[in-house]
């Protein structure tokens, strides 16, 4: 969502409110991401896991690229895992499964045993775009006491929600 699109939607002609508008664009996007369980726009994320058995990439949405997978060894350093040792399963939520040829490293005394750097994101279109525009306008018009999104607004996101089982 660009400032120009938000300004047009809110009928703002000057640049006096641009800083505030950028803040509420970010807030609206983050709220919709939280409600949908996915990311909108291209984003880079670093996720850490405490085990190798269930590497679900929850909250990411569509995975565009896995840039790095590493595991931690006893002295605390991170070691790369070759992409030939795992595959990305593009379900919702996506997950990483290690091939049987991958040997799980020895147990270490760190909470963060596995690190995944990735790029993810879905386009902000359809109902999600409409929800964000309505939310931006609501936050802009009611800056002192912003209301919660209405039930109608919330249903605009239904097609974008990732349901966890």
mmCIF file of C-alpha atoms in Angstrom:
data_model
loop_
_atom_site.group_PDB
_atom_site.id
_atom_site.type_symbol
_atom_site.label_atom_id
_atom_site.label_comp_id
_atom_site.label_asym_id
_atom_site.label_seq_id
_atom_site.Cartn_x
_atom_site.Cartn_y
_atom_site.Cartn_z
ATOM 1 C CA UNK A 1 0.000 0.000 0.000
ATOM 2 C CA UNK A 2 1.520 3.290 -1.035
ATOM 3 C CA UNK A 3 1.056 6.675 0.580
ATOM 4 C CA UNK A 4 -0.386 7.985 -2.694
ATOM 5 C CA UNK A 5 -3.116 5.315 -2.767
ATOM 6 C CA UNK A 6 -3.980 5.917 0.896
ATOM 7 C CA UNK A 7 -4.047 9.696 0.384
ATOM 8 C CA UNK A 8 -6.367 9.325 -2.586
ATOM 9 C CA UNK A 9 -8.679 6.999 -0.645
ATOM 10 C CA UNK A 10 -8.785 9.353 2.360
ATOM 11 C CA UNK A 11 -9.093 12.427 0.092
ATOM 12 C CA UNK A 12 -5.973 14.078 1.485
ATOM 13 C CA UNK A 13 -4.479 16.789 -0.736
ATOM 14 C CA UNK A 14 -1.516 18.052 1.295
ATOM 15 C CA UNK A 15 1.643 16.363 2.495
ATOM 16 C CA UNK A 16 1.166 17.642 6.067
ATOM 17 C CA UNK A 17 -0.106 14.254 7.257
ATOM 18 C CA UNK A 18 2.345 12.010 5.359
ATOM 19 C CA UNK A 19 4.305 10.872 8.417
ATOM 20 C CA UNK A 20 1.141 9.954 10.294
ATOM 21 C CA UNK A 21 -0.264 8.269 7.191
ATOM 22 C CA UNK A 22 2.836 6.079 6.812
ATOM 23 C CA UNK A 23 2.420 4.994 10.446
ATOM 24 C CA UNK A 24 -1.241 4.022 10.023
ATOM 25 C CA UNK A 25 -0.537 2.244 6.710
ATOM 26 C CA UNK A 26 1.972 0.096 8.604
ATOM 27 C CA UNK A 27 -0.449 -0.425 11.495
ATOM 28 C CA UNK A 28 -3.285 -1.482 9.164
ATOM 29 C CA UNK A 29 -1.017 -3.900 7.268
ATOM 30 C CA UNK A 30 0.264 -5.443 10.501
ATOM 31 C CA UNK A 31 -3.271 -5.820 11.859
ATOM 32 C CA UNK A 32 -4.442 -7.554 8.665
ATOM 33 C CA UNK A 33 -1.369 -9.813 8.725
ATOM 34 C CA UNK A 34 -2.181 -10.819 12.291
ATOM 35 C CA UNK A 35 -5.804 -11.544 11.438
ATOM 36 C CA UNK A 36 -4.893 -13.559 8.328
ATOM 37 C CA UNK A 37 -1.780 -15.395 9.530
ATOM 38 C CA UNK A 38 0.226 -14.295 6.503
ATOM 39 C CA UNK A 39 2.493 -11.439 5.373
ATOM 40 C CA UNK A 40 1.554 -8.909 2.712
ATOM 41 C CA UNK A 41 4.194 -7.506 0.380
ATOM 42 C CA UNK A 42 7.692 -8.932 0.061
ATOM 43 C CA UNK A 43 9.323 -9.234 3.492
ATOM 44 C CA UNK A 44 12.462 -10.833 4.908
ATOM 45 C CA UNK A 45 12.162 -12.832 8.127
ATOM 46 C CA UNK A 46 14.417 -14.796 10.460
ATOM 47 C CA UNK A 47 12.721 -17.601 12.364
ATOM 48 C CA UNK A 48 14.293 -19.795 15.015
ATOM 49 C CA UNK A 49 13.166 -23.190 16.260
ATOM 50 C CA UNK A 50 13.966 -25.345 19.259
ATOM 51 C CA UNK A 51 13.732 -28.654 17.349
ATOM 52 C CA UNK A 52 14.142 -30.162 13.886
ATOM 53 C CA UNK A 53 11.017 -32.304 13.830
ATOM 54 C CA UNK A 54 8.294 -29.730 13.172
ATOM 55 C CA UNK A 55 9.530 -26.732 11.210
ATOM 56 C CA UNK A 56 6.274 -24.961 10.367
ATOM 57 C CA UNK A 57 6.676 -21.481 8.930
ATOM 58 C CA UNK A 58 3.597 -20.085 10.681
ATOM 59 C CA UNK A 59 2.565 -16.521 9.968
ATOM 60 C CA UNK A 60 4.523 -16.177 6.749
ATOM 61 C CA UNK A 61 1.987 -16.915 4.029
ATOM 62 C CA UNK A 62 3.567 -17.649 0.662
ATOM 63 C CA UNK A 63 7.274 -18.410 0.876
ATOM 64 C CA UNK A 64 9.137 -16.703 -1.950
ATOM 65 C CA UNK A 65 12.597 -18.013 -1.078
ATOM 66 C CA UNK A 66 14.497 -19.793 1.674
ATOM 67 C CA UNK A 67 17.771 -17.869 1.861
ATOM 68 C CA UNK A 68 19.458 -19.760 4.702
ATOM 69 C CA UNK A 69 18.925 -22.730 7.009
ATOM 70 C CA UNK A 70 21.427 -23.300 9.820
ATOM 71 C CA UNK A 71 21.799 -25.350 12.984
ATOM 72 C CA UNK A 72 23.672 -24.490 16.152
ATOM 73 C CA UNK A 73 26.570 -26.533 17.473
ATOM 74 C CA UNK A 74 27.809 -26.900 21.051
ATOM 75 C CA UNK A 75 30.076 -23.825 21.011
ATOM 76 C CA UNK A 76 27.152 -21.631 19.871
ATOM 77 C CA UNK A 77 28.179 -21.076 16.264
ATOM 78 C CA UNK A 78 25.772 -21.604 13.384
ATOM 79 C CA UNK A 79 26.449 -24.130 10.603
ATOM 80 C CA UNK A 80 24.800 -23.992 7.159
ATOM 81 C CA UNK A 81 22.500 -26.791 6.050
ATOM 82 C CA UNK A 82 22.683 -27.403 2.318
ATOM 83 C CA UNK A 83 19.419 -26.990 0.374
ATOM 84 C CA UNK A 84 19.999 -30.554 -0.848
ATOM 85 C CA UNK A 85 19.221 -31.715 2.720
ATOM 86 C CA UNK A 86 15.677 -30.354 2.944
ATOM 87 C CA UNK A 87 12.662 -29.336 0.930
ATOM 88 C CA UNK A 88 10.099 -26.592 1.283
ATOM 89 C CA UNK A 89 6.551 -27.941 1.434
ATOM 90 C CA UNK A 90 4.329 -25.142 0.142
ATOM 91 C CA UNK A 91 1.257 -25.849 2.210
ATOM 92 C CA UNK A 92 -0.504 -23.253 4.339
ATOM 93 C CA UNK A 93 1.353 -22.852 6.588
ATOM 94 C CA UNK A 94 4.482 -23.862 4.706
ATOM 95 C CA UNK A 95 6.986 -26.189 6.348
ATOM 96 C CA UNK A 96 10.499 -27.503 5.916
ATOM 97 C CA UNK A 97 11.070 -31.238 5.872
ATOM 98 C CA UNK A 98 14.527 -32.719 6.132
ATOM 99 C CA UNK A 99 15.427 -35.660 3.892
ATOM 100 C CA UNK A 100 16.242 -39.001 5.486
ATOM 101 C CA UNK A 101 19.888 -38.487 4.467
ATOM 102 C CA UNK A 102 20.100 -35.513 6.856
ATOM 103 C CA UNK A 103 21.616 -36.423 10.208
ATOM 104 C CA UNK A 104 20.082 -34.428 13.039
ATOM 105 C CA UNK A 105 22.944 -32.745 14.922
ATOM 106 C CA UNK A 106 23.750 -33.620 18.510
ATOM 107 C CA UNK A 107 21.551 -31.964 21.106
ATOM 108 C CA UNK A 108 22.836 -28.587 22.291
ATOM 109 C CA UNK A 109 21.859 -26.555 25.341
ATOM 110 C CA UNK A 110 20.406 -23.624 23.421
ATOM 111 C CA UNK A 111 16.745 -22.739 23.022
ATOM 112 C CA UNK A 112 17.381 -21.740 19.411
ATOM 113 C CA UNK A 113 18.701 -24.832 17.638
ATOM 114 C CA UNK A 114 17.587 -24.134 14.074
ATOM 115 C CA UNK A 115 17.572 -20.836 12.165
ATOM 116 C CA UNK A 116 15.675 -20.115 8.928
ATOM 117 C CA UNK A 117 16.049 -16.911 6.908
ATOM 118 C CA UNK A 118 13.377 -16.480 4.276
ATOM 119 C CA UNK A 119 11.536 -14.093 2.023
ATOM 120 C CA UNK A 120 7.772 -14.280 2.105
ATOM 121 C CA UNK A 121 4.680 -12.330 1.271
ATOM 122 C CA UNK A 122 1.418 -12.275 -0.593
ATOM 123 C CA UNK A 123 -0.012 -9.507 -2.735
ATOM 124 C CA UNK A 124 -2.250 -7.040 -0.958
ATOM 125 C CA UNK A 125 -5.250 -7.385 -3.237
ATOM 126 C CA UNK A 126 -8.948 -8.146 -3.197
ATOM 127 C CA UNK A 127 -10.567 -8.145 0.223
ATOM 128 C CA UNK A 128 -7.244 -7.562 2.005
ATOM 129 C CA UNK A 129 -6.641 -4.386 -0.003
ATOM 130 C CA UNK A 130 -10.187 -3.173 0.710
ATOM 131 C CA UNK A 131 -9.803 -3.991 4.422
ATOM 132 C CA UNK A 132 -6.548 -2.032 4.605
ATOM 133 C CA UNK A 133 -8.025 1.006 2.843
ATOM 134 C CA UNK A 134 -11.047 1.024 5.150
ATOM 135 C CA UNK A 135 -8.841 0.565 8.212
ATOM 136 C CA UNK A 136 -6.500 3.372 7.148
ATOM 137 C CA UNK A 137 -9.466 5.733 6.645
ATOM 138 C CA UNK A 138 -10.936 4.718 10.016
ATOM 139 C CA UNK A 139 -7.630 5.268 11.829
ATOM 140 C CA UNK A 140 -7.087 8.586 10.051
ATOM 141 C CA UNK A 141 -10.571 9.936 10.815
ATOM 142 C CA UNK A 142 -10.609 8.706 14.426
ATOM 143 C CA UNK A 143 -7.027 9.248 15.514
ATOM 144 C CA UNK A 144 -7.919 10.030 19.131
ATOM 145 C CA UNK A 145 -9.995 6.898 19.764
ATOM 146 C CA UNK A 146 -9.695 4.510 16.816
ATOM 147 C CA UNK A 147 -12.589 2.025 16.666
ATOM 148 C CA UNK A 148 -12.164 -1.710 16.274
ATOM 149 C CA UNK A 149 -12.801 -3.030 12.755
ATOM 150 C CA UNK A 150 -16.463 -3.802 12.103
ATOM 151 C CA UNK A 151 -17.760 -7.323 11.455
ATOM 152 C CA UNK A 152 -18.253 -6.378 7.794
ATOM 153 C CA UNK A 153 -14.625 -5.290 7.541
ATOM 154 C CA UNK A 154 -13.410 -8.437 9.244
ATOM 155 C CA UNK A 155 -15.233 -10.614 6.706
ATOM 156 C CA UNK A 156 -13.316 -8.919 3.890
ATOM 157 C CA UNK A 157 -10.284 -10.898 5.086
ATOM 158 C CA UNK A 158 -11.989 -14.310 5.146
ATOM 159 C CA UNK A 159 -10.505 -15.482 1.820
ATOM 160 C CA UNK A 160 -6.976 -14.579 2.992
ATOM 161 C CA UNK A 161 -7.010 -16.379 6.362
ATOM 162 C CA UNK A 162 -4.730 -19.334 6.964
ATOM 163 C CA UNK A 163 -6.447 -21.837 9.234
ATOM 164 C CA UNK A 164 -4.201 -23.976 11.422
ATOM 165 C CA UNK A 165 -5.217 -27.553 12.147
#
